């Protein structure tokens, strides 16, 4: 009996679902004047697409160097945002921090697609730097961090904080309004009707957190596969 | 004074901001935080369960792993383990998917207040089942359940932790573990756990240098370079000083068990000592449960022992109250 390929398809499908969902959120965000959470949507879109290609080889596209550069840029972006958050609100763990770590993990997975035990992610067009292997200790630490992030995100009383943080004025507004901060300037569709209901469901804070949890579990699983 | 009046609290989010607008954050529920850490370990276990080789038959698959647990055990244990292994061998995909699903359910169930109790109850049943049917009772009946190798079975700690982290309102005094079961029962559990570990360290093959050496060599294959280097030190060390190390660990465990009836500072000291000792064992002997070699289903006992120990960390107010009692005793004595 070979590898459980169906499992890879399940995870690849889940990653594509997260990517599609993030694309939807990004579309709504672009129609509003508020950029809060937009960076997370872009990151999840890129990560979901790239991860799907890692799980199922013929779903992969684009050269590895492009993805490496994209995730490196995202990592720098989130590191800067984290530093700004700490500067502004004092010493705490900013929600951008975990996204910086996730971007780092993506960079590492592209740089070292071969696991220490010889197991490889099914990524096509792997980097020229792929001769080395990722230390499984680093892979395990990252995986456990993502699992922890998934659990603590679900447990957080601040729904939607995986996208918008807990200390944003938007979160304050929408915690009481029961809506997501991604649509601060309410789009016309949300005024009523089926489209409005669709927007409300799409921007539900719990759904935003769920997409983060799926991404964390998917990424953690890929790292475990690479051990 | 002026600063404190400027501090604000956002009732809606439960966030406190100080005078500079910095986040103070809501008060943390230590028991819940520990529970979420336990859930994280369960989630790690669940994902380890869906590694590709776990869905396969044969000696390198899950059923082969289970079969290995039966060897050497007395008949009444070996038969149950073999029975379990044969079911897994017949339906490796279905059974492993089911096993993984149960662990996912436990991990995510612990998160929500409405499901935390059923999830913890399920985790106790599951842990005991895995201990018997999957781990051959942790090698207890073989006399090979040394804590150096994770004895009496890493999975048993999940059950103990589930009991100690059972949701219960109240203060975390004198330590978090007392909140669920009360101070008296929590102390008994602590003494029982460390007493058992002390005994298991020196009985059977637990104090035999060759057996301890073999614990390391058995798991060193496929480990990354840095861990293989550590093994090159720990394996010969245990071969030459295994008995002395086992006796030392037994003494530390016994002292840790007794420390719960002593001063909080001593309790803290012993918690630090056992945390360092079991972290070292987890890395240098258990090799992190073999996860880094890509063939493990759980991280073994190391992180769970640490979590258990930290549940008994004496609270600040406990120190204050103990000092107050001491001061009162002095005053009474002087009168």
Coordinates of C-alpha atoms in Angstrom, one line a residue:
Chain A
X1 CA 0.0 0.0 0.0
X2 CA 1.5 3.3 -1.0
X3 CA 1.1 6.8 0.4
X4 CA -2.4 8.0 1.2
X5 CA -2.7 10.3 -1.8
X6 CA -6.3 11.1 -0.9
X7 CA -5.0 12.8 2.2
X8 CA -2.8 15.1 0.2
X9 CA -5.8 16.0 -2.0
X10 CA -7.8 16.7 1.1
X11 CA -5.2 19.1 2.5
X12 CA -4.6 20.7 -0.9
X13 CA -8.3 21.2 -1.3
X14 CA -8.4 22.8 2.2
X15 CA -5.5 25.1 1.3
X16 CA -7.2 26.2 -1.9
X17 CA -10.4 26.9 0.0
X18 CA -8.5 29.1 2.3
X19 CA -6.9 30.8 -0.7
X20 CA -10.3 31.3 -2.4
X21 CA -11.8 32.7 0.9
X22 CA -8.9 35.1 1.3
X23 CA -9.4 36.3 -2.3
X24 CA -13.0 37.0 -1.4
X25 CA -12.0 38.9 1.7
X26 CA -9.4 40.8 -0.3
X27 CA -12.0 41.7 -2.9
X28 CA -14.3 43.1 -0.3
X29 CA -11.4 44.9 1.4
X30 CA -10.3 46.6 -1.8
X31 CA -13.9 47.9 -2.3
X32 CA -13.7 49.6 1.1
X33 CA -11.3 52.3 2.2
X34 CA -9.9 50.3 5.1
X35 CA -6.7 48.3 4.5
X36 CA -6.7 46.6 7.9
X37 CA -6.3 42.9 7.5
X38 CA -5.6 43.2 3.8
X39 CA -2.0 42.1 4.3
X40 CA -3.2 38.9 6.1
X41 CA -5.6 38.2 3.2
X42 CA -2.8 38.6 0.7
X43 CA -0.5 36.3 2.8
X44 CA -3.2 33.6 3.2
X45 CA -4.0 33.8 -0.6
X46 CA -0.3 33.3 -1.5
X47 CA 0.2 30.6 1.2
X48 CA -2.9 28.7 0.4
X49 CA -2.1 28.6 -3.3
X50 CA 1.6 27.6 -2.7
X51 CA 0.7 25.0 -0.1
X52 CA -1.8 23.4 -2.4
X53 CA 1.0 23.0 -5.0
X54 CA 3.2 21.4 -2.3
X55 CA 0.6 18.8 -1.5
X56 CA -0.4 18.0 -5.1
X57 CA 2.4 18.3 -7.6
X58 CA 0.4 19.1 -10.6
X59 CA -1.4 21.9 -8.8
X60 CA 1.8 23.8 -8.4
X61 CA 2.7 26.7 -10.7
X62 CA 5.3 29.4 -10.9
X63 CA 9.0 29.2 -10.4
X64 CA 10.2 28.6 -6.9
X65 CA 12.3 31.8 -6.8
X66 CA 9.1 33.8 -7.3
X67 CA 7.5 32.2 -4.3
X68 CA 10.7 32.5 -2.2
X69 CA 10.9 36.2 -3.0
X70 CA 7.2 36.7 -2.3
X71 CA 7.3 35.0 1.1
X72 CA 10.5 36.7 2.0
X73 CA 8.9 40.1 1.3
X74 CA 5.8 39.1 3.3
X75 CA 8.1 38.0 6.2
X76 CA 9.9 41.4 6.2
X77 CA 6.5 43.2 6.0
X78 CA 5.1 41.3 9.0
X79 CA 8.3 41.8 11.0
X80 CA 8.1 45.6 10.5
X81 CA 4.4 45.6 11.4
X82 CA 5.1 43.6 14.5
X83 CA 7.8 46.0 15.6
X84 CA 5.4 48.9 14.9
X85 CA 2.8 47.3 17.0
X86 CA 5.1 46.7 19.9
X87 CA 6.3 50.3 19.7
X88 CA 2.8 51.6 19.7
X89 CA 1.1 49.3 22.3
X90 CA 4.0 48.1 24.5
X91 CA 5.5 44.7 24.9
X92 CA 3.0 42.0 23.7
X93 CA 2.8 39.3 21.1
X94 CA 1.4 41.1 18.0
X95 CA -0.8 39.1 15.8
X96 CA 1.4 40.0 12.8
X97 CA 4.2 37.9 14.5
X98 CA 2.7 34.6 13.7
X99 CA 2.3 35.6 10.1
X100 CA 5.9 36.6 10.0
X101 CA 6.8 33.1 11.3
X102 CA 4.4 31.5 8.7
X103 CA 6.1 33.4 5.9
X104 CA 9.5 32.3 7.3
X105 CA 8.2 28.7 7.2
X106 CA 7.2 29.1 3.6
X107 CA 10.6 30.4 2.6
X108 CA 12.3 27.5 4.4
X109 CA 10.0 25.0 2.8
X110 CA 10.9 26.3 -0.7
X111 CA 14.6 26.5 0.2
X112 CA 14.7 23.0 1.7
X113 CA 12.0 20.9 0.1
X114 CA 13.7 17.7 1.1
X115 CA 13.1 16.4 4.6
X116 CA 15.9 15.1 6.7
X117 CA 14.6 11.5 6.3
X118 CA 14.4 11.8 2.5
X119 CA 10.7 12.5 2.4
X120 CA 10.0 15.4 0.1
X121 CA 7.1 17.7 -0.4
X122 CA 5.6 17.2 -3.9
X123 CA 6.7 20.6 -4.9
X124 CA 7.6 21.2 -8.5
X125 CA 10.3 23.6 -9.7
X126 CA 12.2 23.5 -6.5
X127 CA 14.8 26.0 -5.7
X128 CA 18.4 25.8 -6.8
X129 CA 19.3 25.9 -3.2
X130 CA 17.4 22.7 -2.5
X131 CA 20.4 20.5 -2.0
X132 CA 20.4 21.2 1.7
X133 CA 17.9 19.8 4.2
X134 CA 15.9 21.7 6.8
X135 CA 16.9 20.7 10.3
X136 CA 14.0 18.7 11.6
X137 CA 14.3 20.5 15.0
X138 CA 13.4 23.8 13.3
X139 CA 10.6 22.1 11.4
X140 CA 9.2 20.7 14.6
X141 CA 9.4 24.0 16.5
X142 CA 7.6 25.8 13.7
X143 CA 4.9 23.1 13.5
X144 CA 4.2 23.2 17.2
X145 CA 4.0 27.0 17.1
X146 CA 1.4 26.7 14.3
X147 CA -0.6 24.2 16.2
X148 CA -0.4 26.4 19.3
X149 CA -1.6 29.4 17.2
X150 CA -4.5 27.3 15.9
X151 CA -5.6 26.3 19.4
X152 CA -5.2 29.8 20.9
X153 CA -6.9 31.5 18.0
X154 CA -10.0 29.3 18.4
X155 CA -9.9 29.9 22.2
X156 CA -9.5 33.7 21.9
X157 CA -12.5 35.7 23.1
X158 CA -11.6 38.3 20.4
X159 CA -13.1 36.7 17.3
X160 CA -11.4 37.8 14.1
X161 CA -8.2 38.8 15.9
X162 CA -6.2 36.4 13.7
X163 CA -6.8 38.9 10.9
X164 CA -7.2 42.2 12.7
X165 CA -5.5 41.9 16.1
X166 CA -7.1 42.7 19.5
X167 CA -6.1 46.3 19.9
X168 CA -7.3 47.9 16.7
X169 CA -10.0 50.5 16.8
X170 CA -11.7 48.4 14.2
X171 CA -11.9 45.5 16.4
X172 CA -13.5 47.7 19.1
X173 CA -16.1 48.8 16.6
X174 CA -16.9 45.4 15.2
X175 CA -16.8 43.5 18.5
X176 CA -20.0 45.3 19.4
X177 CA -21.4 45.4 15.9
X178 CA -20.7 41.7 15.4
X179 CA -19.2 42.3 12.0
X180 CA -15.7 42.1 10.6
X181 CA -13.4 45.1 10.3
X182 CA -12.5 44.1 6.8
X183 CA -15.5 46.0 5.6
X184 CA -15.3 49.2 7.7
X185 CA -16.8 51.1 4.8
X186 CA -19.8 48.9 4.4
X187 CA -20.1 47.8 0.8
X188 CA -23.5 48.2 -0.8
X189 CA -24.1 44.5 -1.0
X190 CA -24.1 44.3 2.8
X191 CA -27.2 46.5 3.1
X192 CA -29.6 43.6 2.7
X193 CA -30.6 40.7 0.4
X194 CA -28.8 37.5 -0.5
X195 CA -25.6 39.4 -1.5
X196 CA -25.6 41.3 1.8
X197 CA -26.1 38.1 3.8
X198 CA -23.2 36.5 1.8
X199 CA -20.9 39.4 2.7
X200 CA -21.9 39.1 6.4
X201 CA -21.1 35.3 6.3
X202 CA -17.9 35.9 4.4
X203 CA -16.7 38.5 6.9
X204 CA -17.8 36.7 10.0
X205 CA -14.9 36.9 12.5
X206 CA -15.2 33.2 13.4
X207 CA -14.8 32.3 9.7
X208 CA -11.7 34.4 9.5
X209 CA -10.2 32.6 12.5
X210 CA -11.2 29.3 10.9
X211 CA -9.2 30.1 7.8
X212 CA -6.2 30.9 10.0
X213 CA -6.6 27.6 11.9
X214 CA -6.8 25.6 8.6
X215 CA -3.7 27.3 7.3
X216 CA -1.8 26.6 10.6
X217 CA -2.8 22.9 10.6
X218 CA -2.0 22.5 6.9
X219 CA 1.4 24.2 7.3
X220 CA 2.2 22.2 10.4
X221 CA 1.3 19.0 8.6
X222 CA 3.6 19.8 5.7
X223 CA 6.4 20.5 8.2
X224 CA 5.8 17.2 9.9
X225 CA 5.9 15.5 6.5
X226 CA 9.3 17.1 6.0
X227 CA 10.8 15.8 9.2
Chain B
X1 CA -2.1 58.2 41.5
X2 CA -2.8 60.4 38.5
X3 CA -1.6 57.6 36.2
X4 CA -4.0 55.1 37.6
X5 CA -7.0 57.4 37.1
X6 CA -6.0 57.8 33.5
X7 CA -6.0 54.0 32.9
X8 CA -9.0 52.8 31.0
X9 CA -10.8 49.6 30.5
X10 CA -12.6 48.6 27.4
X11 CA -15.5 46.6 28.8
X12 CA -16.5 45.3 25.3
X13 CA -13.2 43.6 24.6
X14 CA -12.1 43.1 28.1
X15 CA -8.9 44.9 27.3
X16 CA -7.2 47.3 29.7
X17 CA -5.2 50.2 28.5
X18 CA -2.8 52.0 30.7
X19 CA -2.2 55.7 30.8
X20 CA 0.1 55.5 27.7
X21 CA -2.5 53.6 25.8
X22 CA -0.6 50.3 26.1
X23 CA -2.4 47.0 26.4
X24 CA -2.6 45.6 29.9
X25 CA -4.8 42.7 28.8
X26 CA -7.5 40.8 30.6
X27 CA -6.7 38.7 33.6
X28 CA -5.4 35.3 32.5
X29 CA -7.1 32.1 33.6
X30 CA -4.1 29.9 34.3
X31 CA -6.0 26.7 34.3
X32 CA -7.5 27.4 30.9
X33 CA -4.0 28.4 29.5
X34 CA -2.6 25.1 30.7
X35 CA -5.6 23.3 29.1
X36 CA -4.9 25.0 25.8
X37 CA -1.3 23.9 26.0
X38 CA -2.6 20.4 26.5
X39 CA -4.8 20.8 23.5
X40 CA -1.8 21.9 21.5
X41 CA -0.1 18.7 22.4
X42 CA -3.2 16.7 21.4
X43 CA -3.3 18.5 18.1
X44 CA 0.4 17.7 17.5
X45 CA -0.4 14.0 18.3
X46 CA -3.3 14.1 15.9
X47 CA -1.2 15.4 13.0
X48 CA 1.6 12.9 13.8
X49 CA -1.1 10.2 13.5
X50 CA -1.8 11.1 9.9
X51 CA 1.8 10.7 8.7
X52 CA 1.8 8.6 5.6
X53 CA 3.5 5.5 7.1
X54 CA 0.7 5.3 9.7
X55 CA -1.8 4.3 7.0
X56 CA 0.4 1.4 5.8
X57 CA 0.6 -2.3 6.7
X58 CA 3.7 -4.2 7.4
X59 CA 6.6 -3.9 9.9
X60 CA 7.2 -0.3 9.0
X61 CA 3.6 0.7 9.3
X62 CA 1.3 1.4 12.3
X63 CA 0.2 -2.2 12.8
X64 CA 3.9 -3.3 12.8
X65 CA 4.6 -0.7 15.4
X66 CA 1.7 -2.1 17.5
X67 CA 2.8 -5.7 17.1
X68 CA 6.2 -4.7 18.5
X69 CA 4.6 -3.6 21.7
X70 CA 3.2 -7.1 22.4
X71 CA 6.6 -8.9 22.5
X72 CA 7.8 -9.8 25.9
X73 CA 4.6 -8.9 27.7
X74 CA 2.6 -11.5 29.6
X75 CA -0.1 -13.3 27.7
X76 CA -3.0 -11.3 29.0
X77 CA -1.4 -8.1 27.8
X78 CA 0.2 -9.4 24.6
X79 CA -3.1 -10.9 23.4
X80 CA -5.0 -7.6 23.6
X81 CA -2.2 -5.8 21.9
X82 CA -2.0 -8.4 19.1
X83 CA -5.8 -8.3 18.7
X84 CA -5.6 -4.5 18.3
X85 CA -2.7 -4.7 15.9
X86 CA -4.6 -7.3 13.7
X87 CA -7.6 -5.0 13.4
X88 CA -5.3 -2.2 12.4
X89 CA -3.5 -4.5 10.0
X90 CA -6.8 -5.5 8.3
X91 CA -8.1 -1.9 7.9
X92 CA -5.1 0.4 8.2
X93 CA -6.6 3.4 6.5
X94 CA -10.0 3.3 8.3
X95 CA -8.6 2.6 11.7
X96 CA -5.8 5.1 11.5
X97 CA -8.2 7.8 10.2
X98 CA -10.5 7.0 13.1
X99 CA -7.7 7.2 15.6
X100 CA -6.6 10.5 14.2
X101 CA -10.1 11.9 14.2
X102 CA -10.5 11.0 17.8
X103 CA -7.4 13.0 18.6
X104 CA -8.5 16.0 16.5
X105 CA -11.9 15.9 18.3
X106 CA -10.1 15.9 21.7
X107 CA -7.8 18.7 20.7
X108 CA -10.5 21.0 19.4
X109 CA -13.0 19.9 22.0
X110 CA -10.8 21.1 24.8
X111 CA -10.9 24.6 23.3
X112 CA -14.6 25.3 23.8
X113 CA -16.3 25.7 27.2
X114 CA -19.3 23.7 26.0
X115 CA -17.2 20.7 24.9
X116 CA -14.2 20.8 27.2
X117 CA -15.7 18.3 29.7
X118 CA -16.7 15.6 27.2
X119 CA -13.3 16.1 25.4
X120 CA -11.3 15.7 28.6
X121 CA -13.4 12.6 29.5
X122 CA -12.8 11.1 26.1
X123 CA -9.1 11.9 26.4
X124 CA -9.0 9.9 29.7
X125 CA -10.7 6.9 28.1
X126 CA -8.6 7.1 25.0
X127 CA -5.3 7.5 26.9
X128 CA -6.0 4.5 29.1
X129 CA -7.1 2.5 26.0
X130 CA -3.9 3.4 24.1
X131 CA -1.8 2.7 27.1
X132 CA -3.1 -0.9 27.4
X133 CA -3.9 -1.8 23.8
X134 CA -1.3 0.2 22.0
X135 CA 1.6 0.5 24.3
X136 CA 1.4 -2.8 26.1
X137 CA 0.8 -1.2 29.5
X138 CA 3.9 0.9 29.0
X139 CA 6.2 -2.1 29.7
X140 CA 5.1 -2.1 33.4
X141 CA 4.7 -5.9 33.4
X142 CA 8.1 -6.3 31.8
X143 CA 9.9 -4.3 34.4
X144 CA 11.0 -2.0 31.6
X145 CA 8.9 1.0 32.4
X146 CA 11.8 3.3 33.4
X147 CA 11.0 7.0 33.3
X148 CA 14.2 7.3 31.2
X149 CA 12.3 5.7 28.4
X150 CA 9.0 7.5 29.1
X151 CA 7.7 4.9 31.6
X152 CA 5.1 4.1 32.8
X153 CA 3.8 5.3 29.5
X154 CA 3.8 8.8 28.1
X155 CA 0.1 8.5 27.3
X156 CA -0.9 8.0 30.9
X157 CA 0.1 11.6 31.6
X158 CA -2.6 12.8 29.3
X159 CA -5.2 11.1 31.6
X160 CA -3.6 12.6 34.8
X161 CA -3.5 16.1 33.2
X162 CA -7.1 15.8 32.1
X163 CA -8.1 15.1 35.7
X164 CA -6.1 18.0 37.1
X165 CA -7.3 20.4 34.4
X166 CA -10.9 19.5 34.7
X167 CA -12.7 22.9 34.5
X168 CA -13.6 24.3 37.8
X169 CA -14.2 27.9 39.0
X170 CA -12.1 29.1 41.9
X171 CA -8.7 30.4 42.9
X172 CA -5.5 28.8 41.8
X173 CA -4.3 28.3 45.3
X174 CA -2.0 27.0 46.5
X175 CA -1.4 25.8 42.9
X176 CA -3.4 25.4 39.7
X177 CA -3.7 21.7 40.1
X178 CA -5.7 22.1 43.3
X179 CA -8.4 24.0 41.5
X180 CA -10.1 20.9 39.9
X181 CA -9.7 18.2 42.5
X182 CA -9.0 20.1 45.7
X183 CA -5.7 20.5 47.6
X184 CA -5.7 17.2 49.4
X185 CA -6.4 15.1 46.2
X186 CA -3.9 17.2 44.2
X187 CA -1.2 16.5 46.7
X188 CA -2.0 12.8 46.7
X189 CA -1.8 12.7 42.9
X190 CA 1.6 14.5 43.1
X191 CA 3.0 12.2 45.7
X192 CA 1.6 9.2 43.8
X193 CA 3.1 10.2 40.4
X194 CA 6.6 11.0 41.8
X195 CA 6.6 8.0 44.1
X196 CA 5.7 5.8 41.2
X197 CA 8.4 7.4 39.0
X198 CA 11.0 6.9 41.8
X199 CA 10.1 3.2 42.1
X200 CA 10.1 2.6 38.4
X201 CA 13.5 4.2 38.0
X202 CA 15.2 1.6 40.1
X203 CA 13.1 -1.6 39.6
X204 CA 13.5 -4.1 36.7
X205 CA 15.8 -3.1 33.9
X206 CA 15.5 0.6 35.0
X207 CA 18.8 0.6 36.8
X208 CA 20.6 -1.8 34.4
X209 CA 23.3 0.2 32.5
X210 CA 23.0 -1.9 29.3
X211 CA 19.2 -1.4 29.2
X212 CA 19.6 2.3 29.7
X213 CA 22.2 2.4 27.0
X214 CA 20.0 0.5 24.7
X215 CA 17.2 3.0 25.2
X216 CA 19.3 5.6 23.4
X217 CA 20.8 3.3 20.7
X218 CA 17.3 2.1 19.9
X219 CA 16.1 5.5 18.9
X220 CA 19.3 7.2 17.6
X221 CA 18.9 5.9 14.0
X222 CA 17.8 8.7 11.6
X223 CA 18.2 11.5 14.1
X224 CA 19.6 14.9 12.9
X225 CA 23.3 15.5 13.4
X226 CA 23.0 17.6 16.6
X227 CA 20.9 15.0 18.3
X228 CA 23.1 12.2 17.2
X229 CA 26.0 14.0 18.8
X230 CA 24.1 14.2 22.1
X231 CA 23.4 10.5 21.8
X232 CA 27.1 9.8 21.4
X233 CA 27.6 11.3 24.8
X234 CA 24.5 10.1 26.6
X235 CA 24.6 6.4 25.4
X236 CA 28.2 5.7 26.7
X237 CA 27.5 7.8 29.9
X238 CA 24.5 5.6 30.7
X239 CA 26.5 2.5 30.0
X240 CA 29.2 3.5 32.5
X241 CA 27.1 5.3 35.1
X242 CA 23.6 4.0 34.4
X243 CA 23.0 2.6 37.9
X244 CA 24.2 5.7 39.7
X245 CA 22.2 7.9 37.4
X246 CA 19.0 5.9 38.0
X247 CA 19.5 6.0 41.8
X248 CA 20.1 9.8 41.5
X249 CA 16.9 10.2 39.5
X250 CA 14.9 8.1 41.9
X251 CA 16.2 10.3 44.8
X252 CA 15.2 13.4 42.9
X253 CA 11.7 12.0 42.2
X254 CA 11.2 11.0 45.8
X255 CA 12.3 14.4 47.0
X256 CA 10.0 16.1 44.5
X257 CA 7.1 14.0 45.8
X258 CA 7.9 15.0 49.4
X259 CA 8.4 18.7 48.5
X260 CA 4.7 19.3 48.3
X261 CA 4.5 19.2 52.1
X262 CA 7.4 21.5 52.5
X263 CA 8.0 25.3 52.1
X264 CA 6.9 26.8 48.8
X265 CA 10.5 27.9 48.0
X266 CA 11.7 24.3 48.2
X267 CA 8.7 23.1 46.1
X268 CA 9.7 25.6 43.5
X269 CA 13.3 24.5 43.6
X270 CA 12.3 20.8 43.1
X271 CA 10.0 21.7 40.2
X272 CA 12.9 23.5 38.5
X273 CA 15.1 20.5 39.2
X274 CA 12.6 17.9 37.8
X275 CA 11.9 20.1 34.8
X276 CA 15.6 20.3 34.0
X277 CA 16.1 16.6 34.6
X278 CA 13.1 15.5 32.5
X279 CA 13.9 18.0 29.7
X280 CA 17.4 16.5 29.6
X281 CA 16.0 13.0 29.5
X282 CA 13.5 13.9 26.8
X283 CA 16.3 15.2 24.6
X284 CA 19.3 13.0 25.4
X285 CA 17.6 9.7 26.1
X286 CA 14.1 9.8 24.5
X287 CA 15.3 11.8 21.5
X288 CA 12.1 13.9 21.6
X289 CA 10.0 10.7 21.3
X290 CA 11.7 10.0 17.9
X291 CA 9.7 12.7 16.2
X292 CA 12.7 14.1 14.4
X293 CA 13.5 10.7 12.9
X294 CA 10.1 10.8 11.3
X295 CA 8.6 7.7 12.9
X296 CA 6.8 8.8 16.0
X297 CA 3.2 9.1 17.0
X298 CA 3.7 11.3 20.1
X299 CA 6.4 13.3 21.8
X300 CA 6.7 10.7 24.6
X301 CA 6.6 11.8 28.3
X302 CA 9.0 14.8 28.4
X303 CA 6.7 17.8 27.7
X304 CA 3.9 16.2 29.6
X305 CA 6.0 15.7 32.8
X306 CA 7.0 19.4 32.5
X307 CA 3.4 20.5 32.1
X308 CA 2.3 18.4 35.1
X309 CA 5.1 19.8 37.2
X310 CA 4.2 23.4 36.3
X311 CA 0.6 22.8 37.3
X312 CA 2.0 22.6 40.9
X313 CA 4.0 25.8 40.8
X314 CA 3.1 27.5 44.1
X315 CA 1.2 30.7 43.6
X316 CA 2.4 34.0 44.9
X317 CA -0.5 34.4 47.3
X318 CA 0.5 31.0 48.7
X319 CA 3.9 32.4 49.5
X320 CA 2.4 35.5 51.0
X321 CA -0.1 33.5 53.1
X322 CA 2.5 31.1 54.2
X323 CA 4.8 34.0 55.3
X324 CA 1.8 35.5 57.1
X325 CA 1.2 32.2 58.9
X326 CA 4.9 32.0 59.8
X327 CA 4.8 35.6 61.1
X328 CA 1.6 34.9 63.1
X329 CA 3.2 31.8 64.5
X330 CA 6.2 33.8 65.6
X331 CA 3.9 36.4 67.2
X332 CA 1.9 33.7 69.0
X333 CA 5.1 32.2 70.2
X334 CA 6.3 35.5 71.5
X335 CA 3.0 36.2 73.3

